[in-house]
Short mmCIF file of C-alpha atoms and ligand atoms in Angstrom, two decimals:
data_model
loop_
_atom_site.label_atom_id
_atom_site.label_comp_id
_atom_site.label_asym_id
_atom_site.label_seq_id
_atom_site.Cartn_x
_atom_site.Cartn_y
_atom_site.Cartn_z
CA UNK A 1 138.07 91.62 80.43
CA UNK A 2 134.77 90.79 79.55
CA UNK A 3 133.34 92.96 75.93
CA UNK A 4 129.62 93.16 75.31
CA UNK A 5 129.26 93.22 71.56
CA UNK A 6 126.23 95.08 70.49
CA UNK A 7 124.38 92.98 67.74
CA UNK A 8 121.36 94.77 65.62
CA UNK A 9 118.57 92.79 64.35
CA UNK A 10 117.89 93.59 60.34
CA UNK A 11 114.51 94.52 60.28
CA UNK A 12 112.43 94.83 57.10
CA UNK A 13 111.70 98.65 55.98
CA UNK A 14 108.37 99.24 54.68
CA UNK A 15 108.62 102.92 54.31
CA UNK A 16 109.84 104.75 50.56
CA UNK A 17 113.02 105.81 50.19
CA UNK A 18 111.87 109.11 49.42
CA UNK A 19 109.73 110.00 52.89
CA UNK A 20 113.43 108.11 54.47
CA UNK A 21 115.42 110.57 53.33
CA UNK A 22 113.43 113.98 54.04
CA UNK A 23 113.22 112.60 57.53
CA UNK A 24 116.92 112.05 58.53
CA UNK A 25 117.63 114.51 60.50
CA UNK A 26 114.52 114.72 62.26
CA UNK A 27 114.43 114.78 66.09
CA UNK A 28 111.86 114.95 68.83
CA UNK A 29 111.06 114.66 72.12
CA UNK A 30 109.01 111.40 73.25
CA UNK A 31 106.06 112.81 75.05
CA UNK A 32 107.10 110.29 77.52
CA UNK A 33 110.55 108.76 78.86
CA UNK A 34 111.98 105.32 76.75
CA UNK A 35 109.16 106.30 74.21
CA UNK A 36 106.72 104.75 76.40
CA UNK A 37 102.87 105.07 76.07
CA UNK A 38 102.46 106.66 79.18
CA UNK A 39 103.30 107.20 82.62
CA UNK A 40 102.74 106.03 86.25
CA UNK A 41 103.43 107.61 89.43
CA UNK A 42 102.99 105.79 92.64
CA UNK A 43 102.23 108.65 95.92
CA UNK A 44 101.64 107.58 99.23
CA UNK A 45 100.46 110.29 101.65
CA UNK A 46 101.41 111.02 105.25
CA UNK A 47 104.44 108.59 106.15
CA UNK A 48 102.45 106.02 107.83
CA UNK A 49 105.04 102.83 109.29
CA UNK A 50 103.50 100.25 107.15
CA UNK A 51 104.68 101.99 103.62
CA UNK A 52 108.06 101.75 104.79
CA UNK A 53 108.26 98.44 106.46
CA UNK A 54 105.79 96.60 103.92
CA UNK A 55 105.03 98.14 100.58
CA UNK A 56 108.31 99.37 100.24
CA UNK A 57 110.43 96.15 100.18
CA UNK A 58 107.82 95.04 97.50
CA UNK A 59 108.79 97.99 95.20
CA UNK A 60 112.02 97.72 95.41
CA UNK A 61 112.17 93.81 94.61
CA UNK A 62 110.39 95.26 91.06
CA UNK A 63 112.50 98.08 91.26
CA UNK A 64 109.82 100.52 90.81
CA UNK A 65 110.00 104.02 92.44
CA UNK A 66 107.54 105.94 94.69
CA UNK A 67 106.88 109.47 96.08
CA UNK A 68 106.57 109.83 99.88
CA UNK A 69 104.75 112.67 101.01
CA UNK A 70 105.91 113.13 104.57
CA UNK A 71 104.67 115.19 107.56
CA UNK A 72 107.91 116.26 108.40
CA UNK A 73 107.14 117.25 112.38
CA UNK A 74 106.35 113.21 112.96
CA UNK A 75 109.84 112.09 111.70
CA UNK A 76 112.47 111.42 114.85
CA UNK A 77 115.27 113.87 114.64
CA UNK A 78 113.24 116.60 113.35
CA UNK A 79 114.07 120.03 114.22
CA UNK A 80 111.01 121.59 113.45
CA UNK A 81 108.17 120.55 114.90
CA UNK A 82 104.58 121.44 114.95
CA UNK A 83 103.74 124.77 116.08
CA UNK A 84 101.59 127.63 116.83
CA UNK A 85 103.06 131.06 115.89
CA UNK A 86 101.45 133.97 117.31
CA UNK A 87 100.03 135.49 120.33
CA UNK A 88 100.33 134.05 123.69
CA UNK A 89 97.40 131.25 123.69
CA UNK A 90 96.31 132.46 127.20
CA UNK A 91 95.46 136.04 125.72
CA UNK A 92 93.41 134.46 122.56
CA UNK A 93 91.55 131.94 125.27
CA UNK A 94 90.52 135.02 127.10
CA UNK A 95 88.97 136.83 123.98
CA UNK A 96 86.95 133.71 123.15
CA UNK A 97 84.63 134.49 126.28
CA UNK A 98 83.46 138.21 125.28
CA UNK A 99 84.69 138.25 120.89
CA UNK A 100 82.87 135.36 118.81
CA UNK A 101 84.87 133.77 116.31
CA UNK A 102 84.33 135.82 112.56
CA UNK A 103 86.16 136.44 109.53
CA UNK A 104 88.51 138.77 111.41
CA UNK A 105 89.71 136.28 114.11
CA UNK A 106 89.45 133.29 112.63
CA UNK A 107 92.30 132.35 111.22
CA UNK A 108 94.55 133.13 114.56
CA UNK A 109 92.24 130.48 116.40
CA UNK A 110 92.20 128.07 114.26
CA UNK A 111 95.80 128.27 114.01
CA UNK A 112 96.20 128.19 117.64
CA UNK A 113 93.43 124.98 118.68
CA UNK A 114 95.84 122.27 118.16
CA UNK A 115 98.36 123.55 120.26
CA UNK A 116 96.39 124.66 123.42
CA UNK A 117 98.87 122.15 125.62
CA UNK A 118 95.31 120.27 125.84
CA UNK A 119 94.16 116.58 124.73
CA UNK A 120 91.73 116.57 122.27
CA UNK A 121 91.34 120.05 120.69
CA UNK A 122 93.11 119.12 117.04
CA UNK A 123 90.42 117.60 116.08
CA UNK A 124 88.43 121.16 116.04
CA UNK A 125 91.12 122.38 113.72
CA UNK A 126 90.32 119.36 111.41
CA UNK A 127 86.37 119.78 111.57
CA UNK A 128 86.81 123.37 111.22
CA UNK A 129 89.08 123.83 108.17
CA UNK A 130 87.20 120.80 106.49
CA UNK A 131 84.19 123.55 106.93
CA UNK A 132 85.70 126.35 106.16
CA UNK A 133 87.43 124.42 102.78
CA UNK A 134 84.43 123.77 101.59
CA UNK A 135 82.86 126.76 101.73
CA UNK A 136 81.01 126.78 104.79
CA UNK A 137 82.81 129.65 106.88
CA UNK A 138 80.05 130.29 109.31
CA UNK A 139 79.78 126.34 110.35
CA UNK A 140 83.44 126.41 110.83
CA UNK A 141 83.48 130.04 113.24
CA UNK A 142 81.01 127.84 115.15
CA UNK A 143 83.11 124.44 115.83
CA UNK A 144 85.89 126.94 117.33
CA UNK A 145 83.32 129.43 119.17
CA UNK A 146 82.63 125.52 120.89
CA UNK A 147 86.27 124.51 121.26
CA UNK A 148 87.08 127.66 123.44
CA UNK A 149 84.07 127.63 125.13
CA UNK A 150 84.90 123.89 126.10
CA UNK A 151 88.17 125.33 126.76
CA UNK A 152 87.46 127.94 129.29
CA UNK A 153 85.07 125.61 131.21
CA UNK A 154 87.84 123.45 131.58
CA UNK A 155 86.47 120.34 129.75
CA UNK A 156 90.33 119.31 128.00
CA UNK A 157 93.13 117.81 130.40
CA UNK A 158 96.29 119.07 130.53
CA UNK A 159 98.32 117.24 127.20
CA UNK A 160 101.84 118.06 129.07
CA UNK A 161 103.05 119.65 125.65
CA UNK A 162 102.17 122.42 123.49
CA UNK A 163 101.59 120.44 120.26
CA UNK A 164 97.83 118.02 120.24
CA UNK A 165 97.35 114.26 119.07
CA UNK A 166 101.01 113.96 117.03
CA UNK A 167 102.57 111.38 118.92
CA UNK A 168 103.19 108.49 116.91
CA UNK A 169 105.06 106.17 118.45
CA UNK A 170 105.89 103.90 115.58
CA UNK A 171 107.76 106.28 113.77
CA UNK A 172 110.28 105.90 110.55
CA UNK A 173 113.55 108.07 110.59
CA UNK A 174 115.69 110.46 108.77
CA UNK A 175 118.29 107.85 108.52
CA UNK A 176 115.85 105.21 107.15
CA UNK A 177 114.91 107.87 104.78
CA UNK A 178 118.33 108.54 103.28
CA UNK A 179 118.17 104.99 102.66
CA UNK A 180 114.95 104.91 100.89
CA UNK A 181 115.82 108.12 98.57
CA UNK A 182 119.34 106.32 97.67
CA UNK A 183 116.86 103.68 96.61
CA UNK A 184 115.38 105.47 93.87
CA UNK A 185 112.34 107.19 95.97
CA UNK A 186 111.32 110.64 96.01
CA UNK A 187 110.26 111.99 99.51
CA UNK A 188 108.15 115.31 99.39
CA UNK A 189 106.37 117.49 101.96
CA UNK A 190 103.25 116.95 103.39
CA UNK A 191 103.97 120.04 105.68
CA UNK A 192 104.90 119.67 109.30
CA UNK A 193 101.89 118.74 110.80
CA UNK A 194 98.79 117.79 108.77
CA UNK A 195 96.74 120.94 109.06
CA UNK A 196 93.84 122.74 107.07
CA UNK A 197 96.64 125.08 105.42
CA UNK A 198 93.14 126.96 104.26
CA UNK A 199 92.53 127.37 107.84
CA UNK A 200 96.03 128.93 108.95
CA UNK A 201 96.90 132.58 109.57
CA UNK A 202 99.63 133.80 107.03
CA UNK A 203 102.52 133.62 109.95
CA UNK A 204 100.83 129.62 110.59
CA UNK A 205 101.33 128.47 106.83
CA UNK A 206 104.40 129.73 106.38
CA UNK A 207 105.64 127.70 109.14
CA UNK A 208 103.98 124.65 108.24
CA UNK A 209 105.07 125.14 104.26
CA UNK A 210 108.68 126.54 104.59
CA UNK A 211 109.78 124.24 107.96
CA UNK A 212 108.86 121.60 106.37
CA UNK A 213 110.88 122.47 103.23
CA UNK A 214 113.84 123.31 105.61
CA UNK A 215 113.77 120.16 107.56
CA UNK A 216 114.06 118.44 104.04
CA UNK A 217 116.53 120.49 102.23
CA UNK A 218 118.87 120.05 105.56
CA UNK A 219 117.88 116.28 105.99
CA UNK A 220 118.29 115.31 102.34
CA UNK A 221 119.18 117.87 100.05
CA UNK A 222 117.32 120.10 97.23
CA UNK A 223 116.50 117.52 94.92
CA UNK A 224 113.67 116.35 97.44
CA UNK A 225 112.18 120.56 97.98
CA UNK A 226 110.57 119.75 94.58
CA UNK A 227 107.31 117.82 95.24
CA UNK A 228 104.40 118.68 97.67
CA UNK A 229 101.00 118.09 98.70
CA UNK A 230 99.28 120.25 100.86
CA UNK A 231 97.24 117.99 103.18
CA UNK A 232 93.37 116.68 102.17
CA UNK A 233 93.74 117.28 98.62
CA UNK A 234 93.00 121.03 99.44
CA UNK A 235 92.52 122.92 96.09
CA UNK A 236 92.11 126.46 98.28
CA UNK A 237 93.19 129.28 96.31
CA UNK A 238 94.74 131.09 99.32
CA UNK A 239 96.60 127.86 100.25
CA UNK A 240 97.66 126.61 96.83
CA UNK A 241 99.08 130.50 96.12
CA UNK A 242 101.42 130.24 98.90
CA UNK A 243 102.41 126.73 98.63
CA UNK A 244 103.53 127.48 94.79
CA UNK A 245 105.71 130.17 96.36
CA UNK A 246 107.70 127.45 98.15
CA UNK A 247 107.54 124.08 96.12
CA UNK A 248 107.74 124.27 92.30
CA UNK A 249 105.18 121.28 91.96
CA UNK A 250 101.79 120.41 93.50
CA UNK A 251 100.08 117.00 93.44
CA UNK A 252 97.12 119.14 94.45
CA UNK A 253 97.02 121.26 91.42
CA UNK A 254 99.57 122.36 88.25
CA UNK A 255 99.28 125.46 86.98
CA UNK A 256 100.52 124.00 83.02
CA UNK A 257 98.31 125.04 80.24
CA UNK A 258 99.03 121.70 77.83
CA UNK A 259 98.00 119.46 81.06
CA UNK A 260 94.57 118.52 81.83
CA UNK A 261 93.90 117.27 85.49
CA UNK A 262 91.44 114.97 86.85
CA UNK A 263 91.34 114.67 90.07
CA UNK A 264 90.38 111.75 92.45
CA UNK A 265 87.00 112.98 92.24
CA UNK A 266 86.35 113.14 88.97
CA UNK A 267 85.06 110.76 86.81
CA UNK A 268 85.22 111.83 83.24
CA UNK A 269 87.11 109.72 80.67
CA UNK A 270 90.80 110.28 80.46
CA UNK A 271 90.64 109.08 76.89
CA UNK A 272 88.40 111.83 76.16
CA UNK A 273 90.86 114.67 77.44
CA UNK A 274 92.20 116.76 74.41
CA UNK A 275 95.22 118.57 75.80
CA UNK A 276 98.62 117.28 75.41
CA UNK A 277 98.62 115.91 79.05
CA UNK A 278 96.30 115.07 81.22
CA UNK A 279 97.28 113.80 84.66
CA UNK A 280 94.50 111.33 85.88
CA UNK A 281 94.64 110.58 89.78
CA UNK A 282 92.77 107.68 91.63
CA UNK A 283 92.81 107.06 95.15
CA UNK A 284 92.43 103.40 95.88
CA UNK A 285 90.61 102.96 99.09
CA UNK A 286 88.86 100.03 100.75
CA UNK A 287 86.55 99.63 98.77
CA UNK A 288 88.34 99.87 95.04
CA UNK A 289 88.63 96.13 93.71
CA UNK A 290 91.77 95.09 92.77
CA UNK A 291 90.15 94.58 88.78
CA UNK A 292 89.05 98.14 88.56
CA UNK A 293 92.63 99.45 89.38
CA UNK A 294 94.08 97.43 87.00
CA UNK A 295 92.05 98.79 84.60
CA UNK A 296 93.50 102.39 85.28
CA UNK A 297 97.14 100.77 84.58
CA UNK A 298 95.16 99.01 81.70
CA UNK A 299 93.64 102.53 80.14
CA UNK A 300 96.88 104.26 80.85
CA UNK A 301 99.12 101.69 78.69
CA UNK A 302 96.68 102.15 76.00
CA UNK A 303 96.80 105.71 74.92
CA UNK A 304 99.50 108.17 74.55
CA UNK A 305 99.09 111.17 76.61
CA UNK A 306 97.94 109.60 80.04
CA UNK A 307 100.16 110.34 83.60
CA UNK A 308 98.61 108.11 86.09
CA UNK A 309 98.85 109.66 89.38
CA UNK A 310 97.72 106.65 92.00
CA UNK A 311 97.13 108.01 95.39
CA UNK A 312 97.57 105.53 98.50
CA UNK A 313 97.19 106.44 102.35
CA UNK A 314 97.55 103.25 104.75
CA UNK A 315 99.09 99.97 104.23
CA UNK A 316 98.14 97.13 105.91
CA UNK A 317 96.29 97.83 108.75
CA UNK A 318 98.48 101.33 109.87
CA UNK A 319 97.13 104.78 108.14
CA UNK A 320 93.73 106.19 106.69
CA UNK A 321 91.96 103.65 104.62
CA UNK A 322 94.99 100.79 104.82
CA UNK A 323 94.86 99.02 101.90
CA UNK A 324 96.02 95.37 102.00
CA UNK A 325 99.67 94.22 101.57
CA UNK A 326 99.01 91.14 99.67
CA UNK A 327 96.46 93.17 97.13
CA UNK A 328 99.23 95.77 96.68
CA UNK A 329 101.71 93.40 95.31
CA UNK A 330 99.60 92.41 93.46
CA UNK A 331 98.65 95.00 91.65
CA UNK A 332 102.57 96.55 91.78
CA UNK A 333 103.16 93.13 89.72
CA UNK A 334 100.51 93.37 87.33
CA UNK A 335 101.87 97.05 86.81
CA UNK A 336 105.59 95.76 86.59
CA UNK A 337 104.67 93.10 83.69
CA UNK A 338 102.67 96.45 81.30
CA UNK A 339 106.52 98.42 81.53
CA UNK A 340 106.66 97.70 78.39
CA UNK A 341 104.32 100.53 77.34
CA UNK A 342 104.62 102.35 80.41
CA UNK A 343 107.38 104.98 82.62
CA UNK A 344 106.78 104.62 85.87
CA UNK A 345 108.45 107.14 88.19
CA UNK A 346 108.23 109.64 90.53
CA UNK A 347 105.67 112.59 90.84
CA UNK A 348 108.28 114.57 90.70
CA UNK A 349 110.74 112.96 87.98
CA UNK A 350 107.38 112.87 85.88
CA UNK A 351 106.66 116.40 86.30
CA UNK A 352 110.40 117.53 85.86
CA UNK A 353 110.03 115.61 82.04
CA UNK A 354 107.13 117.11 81.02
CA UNK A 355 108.19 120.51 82.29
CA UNK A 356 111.27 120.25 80.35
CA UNK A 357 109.59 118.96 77.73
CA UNK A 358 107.12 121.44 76.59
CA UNK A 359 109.73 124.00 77.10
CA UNK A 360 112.57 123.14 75.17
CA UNK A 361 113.71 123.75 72.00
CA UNK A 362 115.60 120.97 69.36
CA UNK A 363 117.98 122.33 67.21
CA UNK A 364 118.94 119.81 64.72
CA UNK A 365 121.59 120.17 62.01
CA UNK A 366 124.04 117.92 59.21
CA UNK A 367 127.58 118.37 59.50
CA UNK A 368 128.91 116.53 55.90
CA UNK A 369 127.97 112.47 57.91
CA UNK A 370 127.08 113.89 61.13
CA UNK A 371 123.89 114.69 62.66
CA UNK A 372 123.90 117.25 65.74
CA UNK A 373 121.05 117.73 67.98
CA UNK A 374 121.07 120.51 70.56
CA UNK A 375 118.43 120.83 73.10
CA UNK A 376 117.91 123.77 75.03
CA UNK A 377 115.57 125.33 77.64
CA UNK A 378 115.79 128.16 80.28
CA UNK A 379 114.32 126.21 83.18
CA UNK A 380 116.29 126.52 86.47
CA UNK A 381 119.09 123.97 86.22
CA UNK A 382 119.27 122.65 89.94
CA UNK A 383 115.53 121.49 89.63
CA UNK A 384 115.57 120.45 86.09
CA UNK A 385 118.03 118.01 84.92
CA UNK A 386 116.56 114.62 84.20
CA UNK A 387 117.51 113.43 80.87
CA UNK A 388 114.66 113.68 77.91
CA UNK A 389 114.67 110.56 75.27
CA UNK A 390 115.43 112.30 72.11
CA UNK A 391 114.03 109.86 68.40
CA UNK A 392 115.97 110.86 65.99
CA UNK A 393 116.20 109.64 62.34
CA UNK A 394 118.80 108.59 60.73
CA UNK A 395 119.73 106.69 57.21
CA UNK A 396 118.46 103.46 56.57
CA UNK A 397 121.91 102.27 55.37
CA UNK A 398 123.21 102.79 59.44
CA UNK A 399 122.72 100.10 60.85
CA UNK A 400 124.34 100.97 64.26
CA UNK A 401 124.52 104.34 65.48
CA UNK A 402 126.66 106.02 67.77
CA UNK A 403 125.92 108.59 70.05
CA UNK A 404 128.46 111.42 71.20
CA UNK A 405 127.62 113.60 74.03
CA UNK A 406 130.28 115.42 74.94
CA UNK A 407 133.38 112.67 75.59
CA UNK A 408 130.74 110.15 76.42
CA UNK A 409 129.77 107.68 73.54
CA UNK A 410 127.05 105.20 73.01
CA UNK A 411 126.19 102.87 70.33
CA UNK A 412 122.47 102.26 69.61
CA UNK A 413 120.45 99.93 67.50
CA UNK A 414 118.16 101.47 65.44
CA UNK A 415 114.35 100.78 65.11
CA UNK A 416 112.18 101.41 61.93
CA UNK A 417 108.60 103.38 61.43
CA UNK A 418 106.79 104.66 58.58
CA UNK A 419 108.68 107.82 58.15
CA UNK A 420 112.01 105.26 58.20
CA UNK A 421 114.95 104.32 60.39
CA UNK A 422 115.40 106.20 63.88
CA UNK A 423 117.27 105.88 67.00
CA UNK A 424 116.14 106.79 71.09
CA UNK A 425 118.18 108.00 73.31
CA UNK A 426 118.82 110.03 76.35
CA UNK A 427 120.07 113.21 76.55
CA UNK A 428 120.15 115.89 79.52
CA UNK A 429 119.26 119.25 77.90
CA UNK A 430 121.69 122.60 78.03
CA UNK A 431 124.76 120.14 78.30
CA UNK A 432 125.97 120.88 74.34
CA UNK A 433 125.75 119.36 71.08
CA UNK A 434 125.64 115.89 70.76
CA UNK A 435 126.55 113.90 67.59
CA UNK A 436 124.91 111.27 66.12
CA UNK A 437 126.89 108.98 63.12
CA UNK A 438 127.28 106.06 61.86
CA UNK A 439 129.28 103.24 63.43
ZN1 ZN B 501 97.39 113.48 104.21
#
């Protein structure tokens, strides 16, 4: 049987014995996972082929994890698929001719246009809730009060089924999926279709946000209800408040007081953020050089309180603004070599640390040789459960540690500050106390 034999390296301590000793004991929570600096998370939005097939393989050869948000009602084998909820289409057709589109009405028609059983009409849905999301409600009653009118004068053929423009052909499935998440990737919802959720009738985004959690939960389990991103980078107050009913975490928008966002259109400094987080996102389209997003992995790796949320769409050639294949290993391999100094993980793994985080409690405390560290929280237990890297101090005279957590044990080398000689390690909160001595 083969025995690895731990070996510490002696390292010189510069600290006084007397800040050493008043800091044994002490235990905290790394602001980030391993210690690092700070954090990445990779997202790719709407399940185009191309992630799967080419930017995938690529990631796992570095072993580095990403977040798929998927529009559930394209994956083969769904059961859900995309839908219009409501009225009998015929009947809202017929009010088009003599009831303009308003406030009052709205919402039911713009729910309804992609699924007319006609070619072409989605795209009024799109134009219309990209009007109405920014503000311009008027513009978008117009682009429907067209779309029916086009409608009833029979410009649209027939589509042969109920659901508009959705039929991809080269399409990933669940089964490739389960493969993917035993990989080490996080799939998330993207909602069934890939609709204005601002531009839905209550009955309409309900559909879209809790079939699409459903279709997950049944196809792969609760772990992956965690994550979502409600289509366009919406930050609609009437959308966002329902979607935080259904998924505890939003790439769109987090509702945490100690995180600062700055989102893909923003260009302040995330150097100059004060709060204890601040999640910086940057979509890389096109037309982003290669040297300027390495310089977000660059800034990131530098400071101590930055989550780098990258944002990708297509990959080579398939999907909204494809980036190339050969650029995106290369920049997944100039990532890989800063590890060092940075966690990279998933949106939601990321998320789940900082949540549990900021809302835990360490209870330290010296049993005659023994150190014990307790963490606890009150955060729901089947979402939050990743392990949190505890650094705790301990004498400078141990010069390996061992760590008891429950009947599991660990030895650990430890490493040396200013305040003195500490340990890191992992520990899952509201699992007991764990022991720390010396070995
Ligand atoms: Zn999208």
């Amino acid at each position: 049987m083969n025995r690895t034999v731990l070996i510490c390296a002696g390292v010189f301590v510069l600290s006084s014995c007397a800040a050493q000793q008043r800091s044994v004991g002490k235990t905290e929570i790394t602001k980030w996972q391993f210690g690092k600096r700070g954090a990445v998370s990779i997202t790719y939005d709407d399940g185009t082929i191309n992630q799967f097939r080419k930017a995938l393989p690529i990631m796992n050869n570095l072993r580095i994890p990403a977040t798929f948000f998927i529009n559930t009602g394209q994956i083969s084998g769904s059961q859900y698929m995309g839908a219009f909820i409501g009225r009998p289409v015929k009947t809202i057709i017929e009010e088009t001719a003599t009831i303009p589109t308003n406030t009052d009405n709205f919402f039911e028609r713009s729910s309804a246009a992609g699924f007319l059983g006609l070619n072409g009409t989605l795209e009024y849905h799109i134009k219309a809730g990209e009007q109405f999301d920014e503000g311009s409600p008027e513009k978008a009653y117009k682009i429907i009060d067209e779309l029916f009118e086009k409608v009833r004068l029979g410009y649209f053929t027939s589509s042969g089924s109920a659901e508009d423009g959705l039929h991809e052909t080269d399409v990933t499935t669940w089964d490739e999926i389960r493969i993917y998440a035993a990989q080490g990737h996080e799939f998330a919802s993207h909602m069934v279709t890939h609709p204005y959720l601002a531009a839905l009738d209550e009955v309409n985004i309900l559909y879209e946000l809790e079939k699409s959690r459903e279709e997950i939960f049944n196809q792969l389990g609760l772990k992956y209800t965690f994550s979502a991103e409600v289509p366009f980078g919406t930050e609609n107050e009437r959308a966002l408040e329902y979607a935080y009913k259904v998924y505890p975490a939003l790439r769109n928008r987090m509702p945490e007081l100690y995180l600062e966002e700055l989102n893909r259109g923003n260009s302040e400094n995330p150097r100059s953020a004060e709060m204890e987080y601040v999640q910086w996102q940057r979509g890389a389209t096109t037309k982003t050089s290669l040297s300027l997003m390495k310089s977000w992995i660059d800034t990131t790796s530098v400071n101590d309180n930055i989550w780098l949320v990258l944002v990708l769409h297509g990959v080579d050639g398939i999907g909204w603004e494809a980036l190339d294949i050969n650029l995106l290993e290369e920049y997944f391999r100039y990532m890989k070599s800063k590890e060092n100094n940075l966690w990279i993980a998933t949106f939601g793994d990321v998320t789940r640390y900082m949540r549990e985080r900021m809302n835990s409690i360490i209870k330290t405390g010296r049993k005659g040789r023994k150190i014990t560290v307790n963490i606890i929280n009150t955060l729901d237990p089947t979402m939050y459960s990743i392990p949190l890297t505890l650094k705790t101090y301990v004498p400078s005279k141990w010069k390996k540690v061992q760590v008891k957590e429950g009947s599991e044990k660990r030895i650990i080398c430890p490493q040396y500050d200013m305040m003195g000689s500490y340990i890191l390690y992992q520990i899952i909160p509201n699992t007991g106390e764990t022991e720390v001595t010396r070995k």
